Amino acid sequence: MNDSDKFPTAILGASGYIGQHFARLLARHPTFAPPILVGGERSQGQRLEELWQLTEEPPRELARERLRRLSPAQLQRAGVRIVFGAFPSGLAGPVETECRRRGIHVFTNAADHRMDPDVPLLVPEVNAAHLRALTAGSHRRALLVTNPNCTATGLVLALAPVWSLLSPKVVHVTTYQALSGAGLPGIASLSITDNVIPYIPHEEEKVAAESNRILGIVRNGRIVPDRVPFLANCARVAVRDGHLEAVTVEARRHPSVADLRQAWTDFDPLRDLKLPTAPHPPVELRSQPDRPQPSRDRWAGQPERARGMAAVVGRIRWNPPYLRFFVLSHNAVRGGAGESVLNAELADALGLLPRGRTNAS
Amino acid sequence: MNDSDKFPTAILGASGYIGQHFARLLARHPTFAPPILVGGERSQGQRLEELWQLTEEPPRELARERLRRLSPAQLQRAGVRIVFGAFPSGLAGPVETECRRRGIHVFTNAADHRMDPDVPLLVPEVNAAHLRALTAGSHRRALLVTNPNCTATGLVLALAPVWSLLSPKVVHVTTYQALSGAGLPGIASLSITDNVIPYIPHEEEKVAAESNRILGIVRNGRIVPDRVPFLANCARVAVRDGHLEAVTVEARRHPSVADLRQAWTDFDPLRDLKLPTAPHPPVELRSQPDRPQPSRDRWAGQPERARGMAAVVGRIRWNPPYLRFFVLSHNAVRGGAGESVLNAELADALGLLPRGRTNAS
Amino acid sequence: MNDSDKFPTAILGASGYIGQHFARLLARHPTFAPPILVGGERSQGQRLEELWQLTEEPPRELARERLRRLSPAQLQRAGVRIVFGAFPSGLAGPVETECRRRGIHVFTNAADHRMDPDVPLLVPEVNAAHLRALTAGSHRRALLVTNPNCTATGLVLALAPVWSLLSPKVVHVTTYQALSGAGLPGIASLSITDNVIPYIPHEEEKVAAESNRILGIVRNGRIVPDRVPFLANCARVAVRDGHLEAVTVEARRHPSVADLRQAWTDFDPLRDLKLPTAPHPPVELRSQPDRPQPSRDRWAGQPERARGMAAVVGRIRWNPPYLRFFVLSHNAVRGGAGESVLNAELADALGLLPRGRTNAS
Amino acid sequence: MNDSDKFPTAILGASGYIGQHFARLLARHPTFAPPILVGGERSQGQRLEELWQLTEEPPRELARERLRRLSPAQLQRAGVRIVFGAFPSGLAGPVETECRRRGIHVFTNAADHRMDPDVPLLVPEVNAAHLRALTAGSHRRALLVTNPNCTATGLVLALAPVWSLLSPKVVHVTTYQALSGAGLPGIASLSITDNVIPYIPHEEEKVAAESNRILGIVRNGRIVPDRVPFLANCARVAVRDGHLEAVTVEARRHPSVADLRQAWTDFDPLRDLKLPTAPHPPVELRSQPDRPQPSRDRWAGQPERARGMAAVVGRIRWNPPYLRFFVLSHNAVRGGAGESVLNAELADALGLLPRGRTNAS
């Protein structure tokens, strides 16, 4: 596909850590054209390479592009069909609403709209049905789709394959969260060197609310969240990327450990959709006793384009009614930019992004 | 007290991390004389300062002392009354047994005898009664007293003040354990830089078994362990010292949060014994939302001699039946050498270390 | 001495890293009274303990004091006789000038006035003569004394004892600078974890200019800087505190290595002044092959009050004409707050801080 | 080329850090067949994946291969034509000699033979002439080629393009060396967390001797080392991979800075040989003020197969006669396994590895 046949796109907030991962993932995407880079007051006019903070080199296609301060109206006039949202929460909400009003599809990492009743909070392998349900009656409207908090994403990916097998009564989760989860500039080095910070504002509440929403069912075209208590303890550790989580599920049902492993191994609901950024399998099991580890497993995911998109599960211990395991996922890829790109790919595969003219409301 | 009036002591395994903390704590102790330094094959003949790995300078009184390879018989002949045990588990057991047989009191960090029915596994603020019970009928025998695993020590200190108030049904604990918990040379830097290792061999089992033993009751002169499931997830993080633990208690009783705080604040059962190394209070509460932290709270404990001996509790969240909090304690001090020194001080205060001649069996 | 007999003091910029070290050092100082804490717009009204970032606990005497936004005029009215300067460079200059104009002595870590011809850039063991020379004719004026850049301070302390013995032709210095040298919030953790940053703005120039000024001679009441090229390479490493520097001196003279060691060992020009914060000796030599190290040597300095004030020199290699060694000093103590406190103590010992009424110009 | 047409190879010491990089580089090499994995007493019988320590996954082709303890005679009988050496220095020497005697070509990272007069110490872009000279008269003999110390390799790569332009009088180099330079298990985490260790045994001497040898000229078929003093200060920092070096050259000639930059930019002497692992360009210049950095630049090198093979130079400051810059190179790739693979590729390109039957002496 030529770039001219691809969807014109933009990144809202290309100067941030998630924004830069969007740039990396979209520079050579098979169906989304290289994005316009939208920045804020401070970053406008600067080249992407000047702001670059990832350890990988900036993508050559975009490195010398300058960030521009563009309104939704200007994006609409520029023909942008899809925006990927990486503005800070709070700032993001109104801009995303306005983009949508102007017929631009929004796939966003910002938290503002995650709990809106008509907005899917999407992890494609887990709740693609939510996307279908919430878009069933709105053919003419642009989409607004959110991805969850970076901690909730890995957690629900690990839980989804075994959720109905276990029928959880309570989920305990304690986290070892990476520095990049705090964005840029993020955590001061003096605060975290030789240290752990056992507090991340609002994180524990988000994990609980978002996980239940994602694992909820569709009834009468609405999402009915699950109501399992998620008891979270969230802490920051001196790791660059990759959120590790210790999970203990108190279960109502007691399958065999072989059944649990089989459920994880067989899990690949998107297998046939051939989404470019989808990992196969989405959950990788590790048999070594000391895995998953952030430095070794953060880039898990096959094929190449899906690197960093798999959740890695290990140290499974099953003492009914308690199942314990660790899960790791790349917070900025599976738990951020990659997730929203995958969400857009799913929407496209489901025919929700018609290629015709834009649909301003 | 002159050194000549103090108990003659020795450190078994003075070359290791715990052994060096013993040296630091015993160099100028009010009732225990500066120790003879016992080493193994590799360390014998070297000066303490040559082996020194702590960031503090070695104590001047001992820095130039050489490690000696001495048998229990030689220690007995040298007049040693108390040995502090820091030999590696496995190696330690028989040596400790032989010391005791020869009338030398043993206070040890090694795991070998922790589960022996007649050996106290002691945290003085929590189960001083165990020491009394297990020594009631053995006036003429030398003592063998163990301190718990470094993770269990901080955990039971935090739980003890609220244990009967809560009547726990289950205790969930997930750890952020420091590098020094693995001793010397310990964890390779390539394994842990920018990483977390979610596995510490045998640790989760020890935490469960030892915590229940410490919290057990005395019946007919025997220890009856408690039977609360302790579900542990143990991981190593890139922190030098200080084990942080995220604890969730599922409780049968539901006191008010004020009662819980009061119980922690009032807790100081050793107040009147005036043990030199006892911290007052033994559990410090932090009100800041992001505490306890290893780099800031590891040396908690008043007075000066008790630095590193207090457990620090923070982030208390009480959603009955679930109580959540974080606790931090210095793994090598409260969870190691300091604990055994305190155990010996308690034994002395209870009159279990008579100052007369030695009591070889 | 009662606090009421001590000099009334204030800290300009008590919310920063250097400011907090000033608070730590001045809370119980024998001749300076506990300071008023001056903050800026953001920090005013907050308690010191709320802003505290050092790993040690805040001093009890000051922990609950609130930062106040006070002008030099208000400080004068409050009877303050000495301010210790920790405002950011740029902001600091005019405030310090105004304090001095109002008769308040200024001892500052800020860079603004370091190169003023009439302002001493002082390291007491090295150039106390500068202080005498520049204050000779100004009995009636308040003092303004600066301490050098944190890298230059350790460097000149190490060089001073051997400077005339070697008659250096060139000094090469390459640094491993600690995170705290960048103040608060300082270096982002994502920038430095598993990394080195080989650039610190303006640092290399400051090291060269300031070192030559400090090592300069007094002629006709003026400072004539030395003119030795200092070729610096400055880099930031993932260390909390303590600047390590690799120094290579190309020398014109070739003393024996024994003479060099003797010169370092004998160096203690302030021995007789009994300044409270002066370390004796000011330069400590380490004989181990792998020292000095930041984590072990940063707090060098005897007696207790002078901890962190000694420079530690090791790995001396002398292949004439090239002398190589490493030096370490605590950047925030010897290279910051402690240095200015020592400067004030020297001024007092020299009778430059008369105890009578203030001397507004 | 089918694997059957490629050179049969083996790795001596596949369990170590350099050995694992050899495995990574040779698993799918265009001219060298997947290697036999030779281990020592402890590693024999284990699968490569069980020993794996790199953060990248082990190559699928070799992951499940077991390490074997094989003598040179057994390797000869197995038809091995080339061994890549990663045994520890000391152990390596005699085995390499014996391999060569049996007609097996040796390309090794071990230090034992680096200074043998008839053995090339090779960095192909710098001294390919040494390989030609030392093999001119030995058509019938197997090759033994060494790669330099990891610190010397990056240094000479950076210096070679400007060496004759500058005609150096002295080279000062101070290093920030990565953890992996110490191999496995390497540096203890307690030794380096929040620390720098300013000492690496024998490193400073090796840098001096090896750099001069590599930069030496060929005269009458022999290598005449250069005689420039290399004054090194070598230190270890808490970085996983990538040696950073601060270099100051005192020069006899004073070209323009433009000429220096041009010399670096134009440098690519292997351009036409199309060696698979050769980076083009071999020296990359960075214009940003804060580069090179280990975490961002360690994997420099184009094309894909040459990742980690380029040296990255930045912060060029030219104040005649002193040129200062920083250089970074991946110590385990360019400074280890990758270097020896490139050496073998060069030998092959020069026709020194005839494809016929083996040439036992």
XYZ file of N, CA, C and O in Angstrom, chain B residues 111-220:
440
model
N 19.841 -20.758 59.417
C 18.496 -21.333 59.374
C 18.416 -22.730 59.954
O 17.316 -23.220 60.232
N 19.553 -23.384 60.169
C 19.527 -24.827 60.438
C 18.629 -25.247 61.587
O 17.903 -26.237 61.506
N 18.690 -24.519 62.689
C 17.955 -24.955 63.879
C 16.652 -24.197 64.096
O 16.030 -24.365 65.152
N 16.253 -23.357 63.109
C 15.073 -22.513 63.355
C 13.818 -23.317 63.676
O 12.941 -22.828 64.388
N 13.705 -24.496 63.092
C 12.482 -25.258 63.294
C 12.640 -26.375 64.331
O 11.707 -27.154 64.530
N 13.775 -26.451 64.985
C 13.923 -27.436 66.055
C 12.895 -27.145 67.149
O 12.775 -25.990 67.587
N 12.180 -28.154 67.609
C 11.099 -27.898 68.574
C 11.577 -27.214 69.855
O 10.853 -26.428 70.445
N 12.801 -27.510 70.263
C 13.264 -26.964 71.542
C 14.094 -25.699 71.378
O 14.710 -25.232 72.330
N 14.134 -25.162 70.176
C 14.943 -23.960 69.917
C 14.031 -22.770 69.674
O 13.182 -22.808 68.781
N 14.200 -21.706 70.452
C 13.368 -20.524 70.213
C 13.737 -19.857 68.884
O 14.918 -19.709 68.566
N 12.708 -19.493 68.122
C 12.853 -18.658 66.925
C 12.312 -17.307 67.363
O 11.102 -17.126 67.444
N 13.235 -16.407 67.658
C 12.882 -15.308 68.558
C 12.891 -13.921 67.917
O 13.825 -13.559 67.208
N 11.809 -13.186 68.174
C 11.749 -11.739 67.949
C 11.268 -11.164 69.276
O 10.072 -11.266 69.586
N 12.156 -10.607 70.069
C 11.821 -10.350 71.481
C 10.521 -9.605 71.709
O 9.775 -9.939 72.645
N 10.215 -8.610 70.902
C 8.966 -7.875 71.128
C 7.743 -8.743 70.870
O 6.642 -8.401 71.293
N 7.900 -9.828 70.134
C 6.756 -10.621 69.695
C 6.575 -11.873 70.538
O 5.461 -12.189 70.975
N 7.652 -12.598 70.739
C 7.476 -13.897 71.385
C 8.542 -14.192 72.446
O 9.104 -15.287 72.492
N 8.792 -13.211 73.298
C 9.706 -13.445 74.416
C 9.243 -14.641 75.243
O 10.057 -15.370 75.828
N 7.946 -14.876 75.240
C 7.411 -16.011 75.998
C 7.972 -17.338 75.512
O 8.117 -18.288 76.277
N 8.293 -17.403 74.212
C 8.864 -18.651 73.700
C 10.221 -18.919 74.332
O 10.558 -20.060 74.635
N 10.986 -17.879 74.497
C 12.303 -18.058 75.107
C 12.143 -18.566 76.541
O 12.808 -19.516 76.952
N 11.231 -17.947 77.274
C 11.003 -18.388 78.657
C 10.542 -19.833 78.695
O 11.050 -20.643 79.462
N 9.579 -20.147 77.836
C 8.995 -21.494 77.880
C 10.030 -22.556 77.549
O 10.110 -23.592 78.215
N 10.812 -22.300 76.525
C 11.724 -23.341 76.061
C 12.977 -23.445 76.908
O 13.776 -24.354 76.728
N 13.183 -22.501 77.808
C 14.361 -22.576 78.660
C 13.984 -22.896 80.101
O 14.852 -22.952 80.968
N 12.683 -23.110 80.336
C 12.213 -23.255 81.718
C 12.903 -24.412 82.425
O 13.345 -24.291 83.560
N 13.035 -25.528 81.732
C 13.557 -26.698 82.426
C 15.023 -26.991 82.175
O 15.495 -28.068 82.458
N 15.758 -26.026 81.640
C 17.109 -26.369 81.181
C 18.145 -25.421 81.763
O 18.992 -24.911 81.077
N 18.055 -25.200 83.064
C 18.929 -24.210 83.702
C 20.393 -24.468 83.434
O 21.194 -23.558 83.363
N 20.719 -25.714 83.321
C 22.132 -26.040 83.297
C 22.687 -26.110 81.883
O 23.868 -26.351 81.686
N 21.804 -25.903 80.909
C 22.258 -26.081 79.548
C 22.506 -24.741 78.882
O 21.830 -23.755 79.151
N 23.458 -24.711 77.973
C 23.679 -23.491 77.211
C 22.502 -23.263 76.272
O 21.828 -24.202 75.853
N 22.270 -22.000 75.947
C 21.149 -21.646 75.074
C 21.525 -21.789 73.606
O 22.676 -21.580 73.221
N 20.515 -22.115 72.790
C 20.645 -21.998 71.333
C 19.395 -21.264 70.874
O 18.279 -21.779 71.000
N 19.584 -20.043 70.416
C 18.461 -19.192 70.032
C 18.686 -18.723 68.608
O 19.784 -18.273 68.254
N 17.656 -18.811 67.773
C 17.773 -18.403 66.367
C 16.969 -17.145 66.108
O 15.988 -16.856 66.780
N 17.429 -16.384 65.130
C 16.579 -15.284 64.662
C 15.977 -15.693 63.329
O 16.520 -16.532 62.621
N 14.820 -15.132 62.982
C 14.138 -15.599 61.773
C 14.800 -15.069 60.498
O 15.663 -14.191 60.534
N 14.331 -15.621 59.402
C 14.570 -15.098 58.065
C 14.310 -13.594 58.032
O 13.402 -13.099 58.691
N 15.110 -12.870 57.244
C 15.041 -11.406 57.244
C 13.683 -10.871 56.809
O 13.266 -9.799 57.240
N 12.981 -11.603 55.963
C 11.667 -11.144 55.510
C 10.619 -11.378 56.577
O 9.739 -10.537 56.811
N 10.704 -12.526 57.246
C 9.727 -12.842 58.288
C 9.840 -11.881 59.466
O 8.839 -11.522 60.085
N 11.055 -11.445 59.777
C 11.252 -10.608 60.966
C 10.461 -9.308 60.884
O 9.697 -8.964 61.794
N 10.642 -8.558 59.785
C 9.902 -7.307 59.644
C 8.406 -7.543 59.590
O 7.608 -6.769 60.138
N 8.039 -8.626 58.940
C 6.617 -8.924 58.783
C 5.941 -9.184 60.126
O 4.891 -8.597 60.431
N 6.525 -10.034 60.954
C 5.862 -10.337 62.230
C 5.902 -9.138 63.178
O 4.982 -8.941 63.964
N 6.943 -8.328 63.080
C 6.974 -7.119 63.906
C 5.799 -6.216 63.562
O 5.171 -5.626 64.445
N 5.512 -6.089 62.273
C 4.397 -5.233 61.863
C 3.060 -5.856 62.211
O 2.096 -5.153 62.519
N 2.989 -7.175 62.164
C 1.707 -7.844 62.404
C 1.395 -8.015 63.888
O 0.216 -7.977 64.290
N 2.410 -8.205 64.686
C 2.177 -8.562 66.088
C 1.246 -7.582 66.814
O 0.312 -8.020 67.509
N 1.460 -6.271 66.669
C 0.611 -5.358 67.451
C -0.872 -5.444 67.089
O -1.721 -5.111 67.910
N -1.187 -5.881 65.875
C -2.586 -5.896 65.429
C -3.112 -7.315 65.226
O -4.232 -7.505 64.736
N -2.329 -8.287 65.608
C -2.670 -9.679 65.287
C -3.982 -10.121 65.927
O -4.881 -10.632 65.262
N -4.113 -9.889 67.215
C -5.335 -10.375 67.863
C -6.513 -9.458 67.564
O -7.659 -9.906 67.509
N -6.227 -8.193 67.323
C -7.303 -7.273 66.922
C -7.954 -7.714 65.623
O -9.150 -7.555 65.418
N -7.121 -8.238 64.709
C -7.610 -8.568 63.371
C -8.061 -10.025 63.260
O -8.912 -10.344 62.452
N -7.422 -10.875 64.021
C -7.667 -12.319 63.872
C -7.582 -12.713 62.395
O -8.571 -13.078 61.766
N -6.399 -12.665 61.826
C -6.244 -12.841 60.372
C -6.685 -14.214 59.882
O -6.451 -15.237 60.536
N -7.314 -14.189 58.742
C -7.713 -15.423 58.074
C -6.627 -15.827 57.080
O -6.273 -16.997 56.967
N -6.122 -14.860 56.350
C -5.027 -15.074 55.399
C -4.131 -13.845 55.425
O -4.620 -12.727 55.621
N -2.830 -14.056 55.227
C -1.912 -12.932 55.046
C -1.248 -13.064 53.675
O -0.632 -14.092 53.376
N -1.440 -12.039 52.867
C -0.752 -11.957 51.578
C 0.447 -11.034 51.731
O 0.300 -9.933 52.283
N 1.611 -11.447 51.250
C 2.767 -10.565 51.346
C 3.594 -10.676 50.070
O 3.867 -11.774 49.585
N 3.907 -9.530 49.514
C 4.731 -9.475 48.303
C 5.918 -8.585 48.618
O 5.747 -7.502 49.174
N 7.125 -9.049 48.263
C 8.315 -8.386 48.775
C 9.152 -7.706 47.701
O 9.129 -8.088 46.526
N 9.868 -6.689 48.152
C 10.889 -5.980 47.381
C 12.153 -6.117 48.223
O 12.410 -5.298 49.097
N 12.935 -7.169 47.956
C 14.034 -7.509 48.859
C 15.359 -6.947 48.359
O 15.639 -6.928 47.161
N 16.148 -6.533 49.332
C 17.403 -5.856 49.025
C 18.499 -6.848 48.639
O 18.454 -8.036 48.978
N 19.500 -6.321 47.947
C 20.619 -7.123 47.465
C 21.368 -7.801 48.605
O 21.795 -8.948 48.491
N 21.533 -7.100 49.712
C 22.351 -7.650 50.787
C 21.702 -8.859 51.440
O 22.373 -9.621 52.132
N 20.420 -9.059 51.187
C 19.766 -10.254 51.688
C 20.373 -11.533 51.136
O 20.229 -12.599 51.722
N 21.053 -11.409 50.002
C 21.691 -12.589 49.404
C 23.122 -12.767 49.878
O 23.817 -13.658 49.409
N 23.577 -11.924 50.812
C 24.927 -12.075 51.337
C 25.995 -11.690 50.336
O 25.723 -10.958 49.388
N 27.212 -12.189 50.567
C 28.359 -11.858 49.721
C 28.838 -13.117 49.003
O 28.880 -14.169 49.622
N 29.258 -13.076 47.736
C 29.178 -11.922 46.847
C 27.759 -11.604 46.426
O 27.485 -10.513 45.986
N 26.842 -12.545 46.534
C 25.443 -12.228 46.280
C 25.098 -12.101 44.814
O 25.701 -12.748 43.959
N 24.137 -11.244 44.550
C 23.562 -11.106 43.217
C 24.565 -10.436 42.270
O 25.136 -9.403 42.599
N 24.736 -10.998 41.082
C 25.604 -10.375 40.084
C 24.954 -9.097 39.569
O 23.750 -9.043 39.354
N 25.780 -8.082 39.397
C 25.239 -6.787 38.961
C 24.551 -6.887 37.609
O 23.559 -6.210 37.363
N 25.061 -7.731 36.714
C 24.412 -7.872 35.404
C 23.019 -8.476 35.518
O 22.188 -8.318 34.632
N 22.755 -9.198 36.585
C 21.451 -9.832 36.747
C 20.388 -8.851 37.234
O 19.203 -9.093 37.037
N 20.795 -7.781 37.874
C 19.792 -6.969 38.582
C 19.759 -5.510 38.120
O 18.783 -4.805 38.393
N 20.779 -5.048 37.423
C 20.746 -3.665 36.942
C 19.592 -3.488 35.951
O 19.477 -4.268 35.016
N 18.758 -2.498 36.180
C 17.590 -2.259 35.326
C 16.671 -3.497 35.315
O 16.122 -3.848 34.285
N 16.522 -4.139 36.448
C 15.783 -5.399 36.460
C 15.177 -5.677 37.838
O 15.515 -5.022 38.832
N 14.267 -6.636 37.871
C 13.736 -7.225 39.104
C 13.797 -8.738 38.901
O 13.533 -9.222 37.795
N 14.156 -9.493 39.921
C 14.178 -10.951 39.813
C 13.085 -11.507 40.713
O 13.183 -11.424 41.939
N 12.028 -12.064 40.111
C 10.851 -12.461 40.916
C 10.997 -13.848 41.509
O 10.085 -14.650 41.422
N 12.115 -14.127 42.097
C 12.319 -15.460 42.658
C 13.487 -15.447 43.627
O 14.572 -14.968 43.299
N 13.265 -15.987 44.821
C 14.324 -16.178 45.804
C 14.111 -17.582 46.366
O 13.093 -17.844 47.010
N 15.055 -18.493 46.103
C 14.841 -19.897 46.448
C 14.431 -20.107 47.911
O 15.069 -19.565 48.821
N 13.385 -20.855 48.135
C 12.899 -21.270 49.462
C 12.344 -20.122 50.311
O 11.904 -20.360 51.442
N 12.387 -18.903 49.818
C 12.028 -17.766 50.658
C 10.547 -17.771 51.022
O 10.181 -17.520 52.168
N 9.710 -18.055 50.052
C 8.269 -17.961 50.309
C 7.829 -18.998 51.347
O 6.987 -18.707 52.199
N 8.433 -20.163 51.280
C 8.105 -21.203 52.249
C 8.591 -20.808 53.647
O 7.899 -21.018 54.650
N 9.796 -20.248 53.708
C 10.318 -19.832 55.014
C 9.445 -18.764 55.650
O 9.187 -18.793 56.857
N 9.036 -17.791 54.873
C 8.217 -16.710 55.423
C 6.963 -17.286 56.067
O 6.581 -16.903 57.179
N 6.335 -18.238 55.386
C 5.097 -18.820 55.901
C 5.356 -19.616 57.178
O 4.719 -19.402 58.213
N 6.316 -20.507 57.111
C 6.533 -21.400 58.254
C 7.055 -20.637 59.467
O 6.591 -20.840 60.597
N 8.021 -19.748 59.247
C 8.616 -19.048 60.383
C 7.639 -18.058 61.012
O 7.579 -17.928 62.234
N 6.879 -17.366 60.192
C 5.930 -16.394 60.749
C 4.924 -17.102 61.649
O 4.612 -16.637 62.750
N 4.409 -18.216 61.188
C 3.445 -18.947 62.010
C 4.071 -19.456 63.303
O 3.429 -19.451 64.355
N 5.338 -19.876 63.208
C 5.983 -20.362 64.439
C 6.149 -19.212 65.438
O 5.865 -19.366 66.638
N 6.616 -18.057 64.954
C 6.857 -16.927 65.859
C 5.556 -16.459 66.502
O 5.509 -16.103 67.673
N 4.487 -16.471 65.718
C 3.204 -15.998 66.218
C 2.450 -17.084 66.987
O 1.320 -16.871 67.432
N 3.061 -18.236 67.123
C 2.402 -19.345 67.816
C 2.328 -19.133 69.313
O 2.984 -18.246 69.880
N 1.530 -19.961 69.943
C 1.350 -19.848 71.400
C 2.139 -20.946 72.107
O 2.584 -21.909 71.494
N 2.313 -20.753 73.396
C 2.973 -21.751 74.224
C 1.902 -22.595 74.912
O 0.964 -22.050 75.507
N 2.033 -23.909 74.782
C 1.097 -24.775 75.482
C 1.886 -25.953 76.047
O 2.580 -26.633 75.298
N 1.773 -26.158 77.337
C 2.499 -27.242 78.015
C 3.998 -27.182 77.709
O 4.632 -28.200 77.450
